[in-house]
Tab-separated table of C-alpha atoms in Angstrom:
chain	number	residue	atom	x	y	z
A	1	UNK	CA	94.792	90.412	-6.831
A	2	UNK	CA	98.485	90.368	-8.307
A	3	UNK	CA	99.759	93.741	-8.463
A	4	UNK	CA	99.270	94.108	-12.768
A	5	UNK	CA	95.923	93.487	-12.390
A	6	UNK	CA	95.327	96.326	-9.444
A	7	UNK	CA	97.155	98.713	-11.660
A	8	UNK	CA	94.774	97.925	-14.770
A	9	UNK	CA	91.813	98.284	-12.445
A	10	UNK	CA	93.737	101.395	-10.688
A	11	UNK	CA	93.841	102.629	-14.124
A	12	UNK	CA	90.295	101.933	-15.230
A	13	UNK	CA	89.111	103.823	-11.831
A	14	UNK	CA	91.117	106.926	-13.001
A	15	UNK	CA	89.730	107.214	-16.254
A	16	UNK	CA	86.420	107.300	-15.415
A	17	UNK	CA	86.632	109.917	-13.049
A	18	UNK	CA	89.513	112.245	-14.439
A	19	UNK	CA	87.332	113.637	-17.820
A	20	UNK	CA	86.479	117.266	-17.805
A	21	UNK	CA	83.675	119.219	-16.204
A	22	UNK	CA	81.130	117.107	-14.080
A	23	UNK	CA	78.897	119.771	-12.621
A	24	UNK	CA	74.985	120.323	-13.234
A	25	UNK	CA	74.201	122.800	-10.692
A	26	UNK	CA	75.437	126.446	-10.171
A	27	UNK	CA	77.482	125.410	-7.285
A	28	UNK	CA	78.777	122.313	-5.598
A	29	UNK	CA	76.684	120.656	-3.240
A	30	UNK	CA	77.376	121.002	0.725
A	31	UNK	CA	76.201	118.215	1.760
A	32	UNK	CA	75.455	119.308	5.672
A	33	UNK	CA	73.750	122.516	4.604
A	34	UNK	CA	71.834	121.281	1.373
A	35	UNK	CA	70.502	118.674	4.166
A	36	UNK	CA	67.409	120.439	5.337
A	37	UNK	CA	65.845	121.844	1.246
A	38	UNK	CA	66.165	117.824	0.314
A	39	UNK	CA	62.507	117.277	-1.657
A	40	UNK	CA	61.510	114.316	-3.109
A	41	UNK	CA	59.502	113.891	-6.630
A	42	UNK	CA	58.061	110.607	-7.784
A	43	UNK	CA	57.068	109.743	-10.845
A	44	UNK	CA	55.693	106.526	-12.723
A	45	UNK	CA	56.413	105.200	-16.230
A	46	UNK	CA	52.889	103.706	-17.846
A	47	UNK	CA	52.896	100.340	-18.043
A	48	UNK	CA	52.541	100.199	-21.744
A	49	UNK	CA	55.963	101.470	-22.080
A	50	UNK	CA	57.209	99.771	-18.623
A	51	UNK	CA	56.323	96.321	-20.384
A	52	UNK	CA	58.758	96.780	-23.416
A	53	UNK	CA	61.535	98.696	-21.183
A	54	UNK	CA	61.482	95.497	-19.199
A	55	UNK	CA	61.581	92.453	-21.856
A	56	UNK	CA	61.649	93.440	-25.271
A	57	UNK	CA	64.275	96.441	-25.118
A	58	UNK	CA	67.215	94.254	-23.091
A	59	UNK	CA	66.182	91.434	-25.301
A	60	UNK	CA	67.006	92.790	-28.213
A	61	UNK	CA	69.947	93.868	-27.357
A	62	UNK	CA	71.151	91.025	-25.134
A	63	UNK	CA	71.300	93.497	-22.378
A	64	UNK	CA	70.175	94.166	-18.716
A	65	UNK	CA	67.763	96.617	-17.769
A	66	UNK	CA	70.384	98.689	-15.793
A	67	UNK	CA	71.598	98.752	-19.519
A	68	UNK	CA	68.448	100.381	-20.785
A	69	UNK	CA	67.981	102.531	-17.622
A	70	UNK	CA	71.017	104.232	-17.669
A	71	UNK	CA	71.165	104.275	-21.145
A	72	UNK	CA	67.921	106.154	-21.477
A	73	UNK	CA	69.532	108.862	-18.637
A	74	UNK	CA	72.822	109.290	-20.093
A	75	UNK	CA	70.444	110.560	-23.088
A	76	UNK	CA	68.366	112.520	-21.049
A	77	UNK	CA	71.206	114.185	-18.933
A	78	UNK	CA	73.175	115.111	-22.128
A	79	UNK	CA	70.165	116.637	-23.643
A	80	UNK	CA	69.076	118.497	-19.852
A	81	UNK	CA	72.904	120.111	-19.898
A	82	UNK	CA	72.930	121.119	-23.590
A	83	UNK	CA	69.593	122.529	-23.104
A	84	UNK	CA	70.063	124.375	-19.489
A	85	UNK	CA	73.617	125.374	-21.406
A	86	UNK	CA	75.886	124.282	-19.297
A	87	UNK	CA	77.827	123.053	-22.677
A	88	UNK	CA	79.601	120.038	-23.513
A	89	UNK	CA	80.510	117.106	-21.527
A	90	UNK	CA	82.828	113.853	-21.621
A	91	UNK	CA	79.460	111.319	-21.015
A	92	UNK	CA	76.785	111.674	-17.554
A	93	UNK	CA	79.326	111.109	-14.381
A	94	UNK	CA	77.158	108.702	-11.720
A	95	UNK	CA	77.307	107.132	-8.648
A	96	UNK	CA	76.094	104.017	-9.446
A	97	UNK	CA	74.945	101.420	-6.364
A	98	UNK	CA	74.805	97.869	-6.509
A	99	UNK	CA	73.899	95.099	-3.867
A	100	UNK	CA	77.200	93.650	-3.867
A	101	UNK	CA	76.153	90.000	-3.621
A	102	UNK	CA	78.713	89.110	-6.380
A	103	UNK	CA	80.466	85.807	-6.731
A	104	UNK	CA	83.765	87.651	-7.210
A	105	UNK	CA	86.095	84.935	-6.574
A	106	UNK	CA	85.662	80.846	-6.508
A	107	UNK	CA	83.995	79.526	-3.619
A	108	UNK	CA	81.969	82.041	-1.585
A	109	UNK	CA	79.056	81.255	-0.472
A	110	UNK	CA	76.140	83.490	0.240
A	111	UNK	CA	73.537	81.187	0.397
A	112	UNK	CA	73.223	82.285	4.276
A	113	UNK	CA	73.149	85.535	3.561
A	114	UNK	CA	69.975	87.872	3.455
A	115	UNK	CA	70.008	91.563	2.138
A	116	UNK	CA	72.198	93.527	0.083
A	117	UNK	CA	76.061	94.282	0.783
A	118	UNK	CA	75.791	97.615	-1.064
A	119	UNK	CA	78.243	98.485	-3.500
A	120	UNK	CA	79.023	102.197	-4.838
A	121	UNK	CA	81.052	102.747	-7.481
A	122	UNK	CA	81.481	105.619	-10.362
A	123	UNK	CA	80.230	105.354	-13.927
A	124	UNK	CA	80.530	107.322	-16.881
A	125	UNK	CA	78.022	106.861	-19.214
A	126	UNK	CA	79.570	108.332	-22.730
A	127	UNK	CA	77.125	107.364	-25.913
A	128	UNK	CA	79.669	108.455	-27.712
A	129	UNK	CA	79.405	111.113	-30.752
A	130	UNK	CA	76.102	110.342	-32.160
A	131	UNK	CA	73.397	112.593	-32.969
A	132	UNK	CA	71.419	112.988	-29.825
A	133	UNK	CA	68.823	114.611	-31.659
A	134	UNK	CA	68.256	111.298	-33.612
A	135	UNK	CA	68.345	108.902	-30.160
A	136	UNK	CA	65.780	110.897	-28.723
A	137	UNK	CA	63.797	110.099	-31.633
A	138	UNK	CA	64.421	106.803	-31.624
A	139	UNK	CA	66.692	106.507	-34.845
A	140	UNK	CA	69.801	104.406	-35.209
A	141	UNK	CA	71.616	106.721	-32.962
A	142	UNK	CA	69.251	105.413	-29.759
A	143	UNK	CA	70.561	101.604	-30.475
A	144	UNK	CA	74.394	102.442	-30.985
A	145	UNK	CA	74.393	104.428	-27.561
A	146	UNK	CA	73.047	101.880	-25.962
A	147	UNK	CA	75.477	99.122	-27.194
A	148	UNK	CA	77.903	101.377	-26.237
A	149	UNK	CA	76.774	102.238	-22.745
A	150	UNK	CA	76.282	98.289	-22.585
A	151	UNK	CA	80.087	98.000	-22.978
A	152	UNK	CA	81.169	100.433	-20.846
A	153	UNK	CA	78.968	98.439	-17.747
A	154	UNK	CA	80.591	95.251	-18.952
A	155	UNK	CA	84.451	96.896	-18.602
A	156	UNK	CA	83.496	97.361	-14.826
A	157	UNK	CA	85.511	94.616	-12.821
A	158	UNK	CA	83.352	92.770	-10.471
A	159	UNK	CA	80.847	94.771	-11.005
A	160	UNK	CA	82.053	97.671	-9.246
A	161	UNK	CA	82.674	95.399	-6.436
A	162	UNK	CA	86.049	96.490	-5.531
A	163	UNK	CA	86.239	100.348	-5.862
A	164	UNK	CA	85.534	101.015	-2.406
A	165	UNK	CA	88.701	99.649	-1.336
A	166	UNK	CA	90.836	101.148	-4.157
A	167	UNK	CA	88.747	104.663	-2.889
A	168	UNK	CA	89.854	104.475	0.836
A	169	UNK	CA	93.282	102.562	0.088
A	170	UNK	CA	94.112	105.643	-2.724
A	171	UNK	CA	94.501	109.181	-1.705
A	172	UNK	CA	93.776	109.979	-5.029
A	173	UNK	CA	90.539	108.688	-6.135
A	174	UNK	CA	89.522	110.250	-2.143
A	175	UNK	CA	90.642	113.700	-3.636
A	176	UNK	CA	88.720	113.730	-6.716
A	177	UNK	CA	84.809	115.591	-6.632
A	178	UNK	CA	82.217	112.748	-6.144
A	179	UNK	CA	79.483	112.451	-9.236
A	180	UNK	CA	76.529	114.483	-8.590
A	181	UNK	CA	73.885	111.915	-9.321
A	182	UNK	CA	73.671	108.771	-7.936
A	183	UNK	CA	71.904	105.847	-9.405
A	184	UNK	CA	70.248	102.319	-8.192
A	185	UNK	CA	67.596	100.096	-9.370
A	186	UNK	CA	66.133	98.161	-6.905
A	187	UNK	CA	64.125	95.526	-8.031
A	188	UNK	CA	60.474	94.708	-8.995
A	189	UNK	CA	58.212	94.532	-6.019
A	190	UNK	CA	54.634	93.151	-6.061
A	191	UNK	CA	52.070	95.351	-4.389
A	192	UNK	CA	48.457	93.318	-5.184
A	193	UNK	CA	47.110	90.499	-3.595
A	194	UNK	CA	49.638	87.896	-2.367
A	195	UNK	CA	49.690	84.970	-1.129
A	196	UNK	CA	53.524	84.882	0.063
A	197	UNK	CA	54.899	84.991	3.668
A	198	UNK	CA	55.511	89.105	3.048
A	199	UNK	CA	54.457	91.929	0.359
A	200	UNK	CA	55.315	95.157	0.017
A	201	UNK	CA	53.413	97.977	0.868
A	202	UNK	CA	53.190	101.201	-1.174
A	203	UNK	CA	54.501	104.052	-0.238
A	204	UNK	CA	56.587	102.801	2.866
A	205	UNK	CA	60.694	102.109	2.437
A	206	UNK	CA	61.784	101.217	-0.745
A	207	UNK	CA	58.569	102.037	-2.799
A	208	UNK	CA	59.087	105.334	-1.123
A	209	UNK	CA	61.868	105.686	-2.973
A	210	UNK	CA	64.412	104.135	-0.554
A	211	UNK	CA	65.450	106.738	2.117
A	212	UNK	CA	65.966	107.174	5.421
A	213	UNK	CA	64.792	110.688	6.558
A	214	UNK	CA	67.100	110.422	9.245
A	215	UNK	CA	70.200	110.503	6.977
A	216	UNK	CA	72.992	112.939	8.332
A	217	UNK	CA	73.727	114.027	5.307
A	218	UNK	CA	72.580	114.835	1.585
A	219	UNK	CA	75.157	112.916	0.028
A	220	UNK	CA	74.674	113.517	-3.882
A	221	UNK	CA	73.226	116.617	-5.374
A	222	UNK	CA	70.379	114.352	-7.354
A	223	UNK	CA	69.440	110.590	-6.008
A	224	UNK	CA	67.623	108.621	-8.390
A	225	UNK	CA	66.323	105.590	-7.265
A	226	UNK	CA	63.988	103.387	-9.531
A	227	UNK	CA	61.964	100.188	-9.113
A	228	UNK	CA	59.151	98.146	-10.707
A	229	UNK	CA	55.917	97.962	-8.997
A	230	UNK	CA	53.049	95.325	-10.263
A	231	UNK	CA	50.116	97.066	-10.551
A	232	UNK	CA	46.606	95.893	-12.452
A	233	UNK	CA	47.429	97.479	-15.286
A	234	UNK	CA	50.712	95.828	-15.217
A	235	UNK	CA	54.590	96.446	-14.219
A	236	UNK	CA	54.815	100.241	-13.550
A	237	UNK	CA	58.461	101.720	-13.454
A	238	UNK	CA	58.055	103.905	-10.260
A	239	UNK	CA	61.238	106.371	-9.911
A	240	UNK	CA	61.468	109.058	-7.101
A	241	UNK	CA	64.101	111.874	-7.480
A	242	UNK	CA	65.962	113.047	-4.296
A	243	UNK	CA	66.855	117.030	-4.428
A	244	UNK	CA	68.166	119.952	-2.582
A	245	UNK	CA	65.532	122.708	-3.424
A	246	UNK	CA	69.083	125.378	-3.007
A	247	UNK	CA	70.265	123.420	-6.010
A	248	UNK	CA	67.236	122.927	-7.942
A	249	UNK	CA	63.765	124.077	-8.743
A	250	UNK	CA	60.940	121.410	-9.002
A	251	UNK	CA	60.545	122.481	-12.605
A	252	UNK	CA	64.086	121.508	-13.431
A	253	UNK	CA	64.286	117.834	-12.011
A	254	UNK	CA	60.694	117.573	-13.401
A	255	UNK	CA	62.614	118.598	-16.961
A	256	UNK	CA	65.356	116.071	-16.113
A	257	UNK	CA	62.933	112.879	-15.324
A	258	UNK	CA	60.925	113.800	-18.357
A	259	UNK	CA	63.718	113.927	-20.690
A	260	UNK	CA	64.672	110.299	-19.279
A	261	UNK	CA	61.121	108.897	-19.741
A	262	UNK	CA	61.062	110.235	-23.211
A	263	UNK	CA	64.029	108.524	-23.574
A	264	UNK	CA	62.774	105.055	-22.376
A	265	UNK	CA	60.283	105.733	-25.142
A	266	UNK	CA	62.874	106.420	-27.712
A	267	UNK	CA	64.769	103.312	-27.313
A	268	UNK	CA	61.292	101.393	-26.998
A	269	UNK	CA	60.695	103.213	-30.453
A	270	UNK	CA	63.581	101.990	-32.145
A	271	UNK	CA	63.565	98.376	-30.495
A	272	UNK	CA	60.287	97.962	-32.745
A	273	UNK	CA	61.906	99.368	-35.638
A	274	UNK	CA	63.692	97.246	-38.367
A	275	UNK	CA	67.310	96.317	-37.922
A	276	UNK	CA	67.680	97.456	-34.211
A	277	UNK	CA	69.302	95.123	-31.626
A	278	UNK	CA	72.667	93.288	-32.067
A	279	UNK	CA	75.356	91.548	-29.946
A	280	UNK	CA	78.018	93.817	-28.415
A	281	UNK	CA	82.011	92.438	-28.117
A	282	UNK	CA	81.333	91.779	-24.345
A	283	UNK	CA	78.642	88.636	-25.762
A	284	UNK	CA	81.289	87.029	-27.701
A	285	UNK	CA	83.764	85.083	-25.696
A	286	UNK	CA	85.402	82.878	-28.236
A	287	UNK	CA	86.312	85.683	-30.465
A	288	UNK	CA	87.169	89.465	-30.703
A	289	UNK	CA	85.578	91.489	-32.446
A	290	UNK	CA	84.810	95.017	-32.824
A	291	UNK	CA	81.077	96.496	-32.481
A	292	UNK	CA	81.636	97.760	-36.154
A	293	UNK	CA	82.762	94.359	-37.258
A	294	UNK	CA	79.534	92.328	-35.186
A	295	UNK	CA	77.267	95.157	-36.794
A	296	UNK	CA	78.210	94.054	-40.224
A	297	UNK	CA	78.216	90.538	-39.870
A	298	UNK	CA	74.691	91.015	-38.466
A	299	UNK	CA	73.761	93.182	-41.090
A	300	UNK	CA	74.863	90.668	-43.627
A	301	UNK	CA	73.209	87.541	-42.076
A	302	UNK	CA	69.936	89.199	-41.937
A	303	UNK	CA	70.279	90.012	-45.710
């Protein structure tokens, strides 16, 4: 990496992290004595919702569904904090983890690889000034934050991929608080009948929501960890929440996942609406334009 383009990324890095008041508990979490109240809650999205959150919600928006995801909690995390009062906030702060198989430079190879290299990196999820009142009902508000969030995922270089060297290489970034919430989606997993070499089975590793009891440590003060289950009904979005009861009450992380599944419902609300999807700058790679600018050339064209 030549040295302009570590400063850019140095740069990036720092303005993610630097913005204004982060917390959502009372207190900051100690992670050694917070170890032993760590409760788990788990929670599953229906699968007619599940079905449109997968396919027709990224779809319409040319988007991922860690687009839609996080999207849906930078919502519901906005709303939880104006709600519990802890007042006004630059965006939802996150840990956000990755597998790290990305092909980062020309060349590598991981076709002999198995398993995820595990990437962690910091997001902040900003929808920007819209009405939140308005996204949660699934108004226009619900499609410009996610275009937005969208395009603040796509400014990440490498995917995140090299922040943990920047972290440990940079005093700096090492002396800043660590987000409170973490984030990872892990995958879809099929739990029926199969006729593979392996299946899943509920309710052990990651469809127990991906820990390992014997952690050390409680390392974020909430650990969200989501994944898509088949089920005879269909693709259920299973997510268990990770919490230290001497932060948190059941009732309040209960609060917090509903507010994000209402969310999910919002933006599946306004997907179905008229006039809702778009392209956002980052799928436009001949030209540059601004989201404004794509909106109204969309706008027009469907006239």
């Amino acid at each position: 990496m030549h040295a302009s383009d570590r400063s850019t990324e140095t740069a990036l890095w720092r303005s993610i992290l630097e913005p204004g008041d982060r917390l959502i508990t009372p207190r900051a979490l100690d992670p050694i004595g917070d170890l032993d109240t760590v409760r788990r809650l788990t929670l599953n999205l229906p699968a007619e919702l599940t079905r449109p959150v997968l396919s027709t919600v990224p779809a319409a928006f040319h988007a991922e569904i860690n687009d839609v995801l996080l999207t849906a909690l930078a919502l519901a995390g906005l709303d939880w904090r104006r709600r519990h009062e802890f007042g006004p906030t630059p965006g939802v702060l996150i840990a956000l983890e990755g597998h790290g198989r990305e092909e980062f430079a020309p060349g590598i190879d991981l076709s002999r690889t198995v398993g995820w290299f595990t990437s962690v990196f910091p997001v902040r999820l900003d929808p920007g000034p819209i009405d939140l009142d308005d996204a949660l009902a699934g108004g226009p508000a619900a499609g410009r934050a996610l275009k937005r969030v969208k395009e603040q995922l796509r400014a990440l270089p490498d995917h995140g991929l090299g922040f943990g060297v920047l972290h440990y290489l940079n005093r700096e970034f090492q002396e800043h608080p660590r987000p409170q919430i973490s984030f990872n989606y892990l995958g879809r997993f099929g739990t029926g009948e199969s006729t593979g070499d392996w299946r899943a089975v509920p309710g052990h590793g990651v469809l127990k929501g991906g820990f390992d009891d014997g952690m050390p440590v409680a390392p974020y003060s909430l650990e969200v960890n989501a994944f898509t289950q088949d089920t005879p009904a269909g693709p259920q979005l299973g997510v268990t929440w990770a919490y230290p009861s001497a932060l948190f009450d059941e009732d309040a992380v209960r609060d917090l996942a509903g507010g994000w599944f209402a969310a999910l419902a919002a933006l599946v609300a306004h997907t179905v609406s008229e006039k809702s999807g778009g392209h956002t700058p980052s799928d436009l790679t001949l030209t540059t334009l601004s989201q404004d600018e794509i909106d109204e050339f969309e706008s027009e064209w469907d006239q």
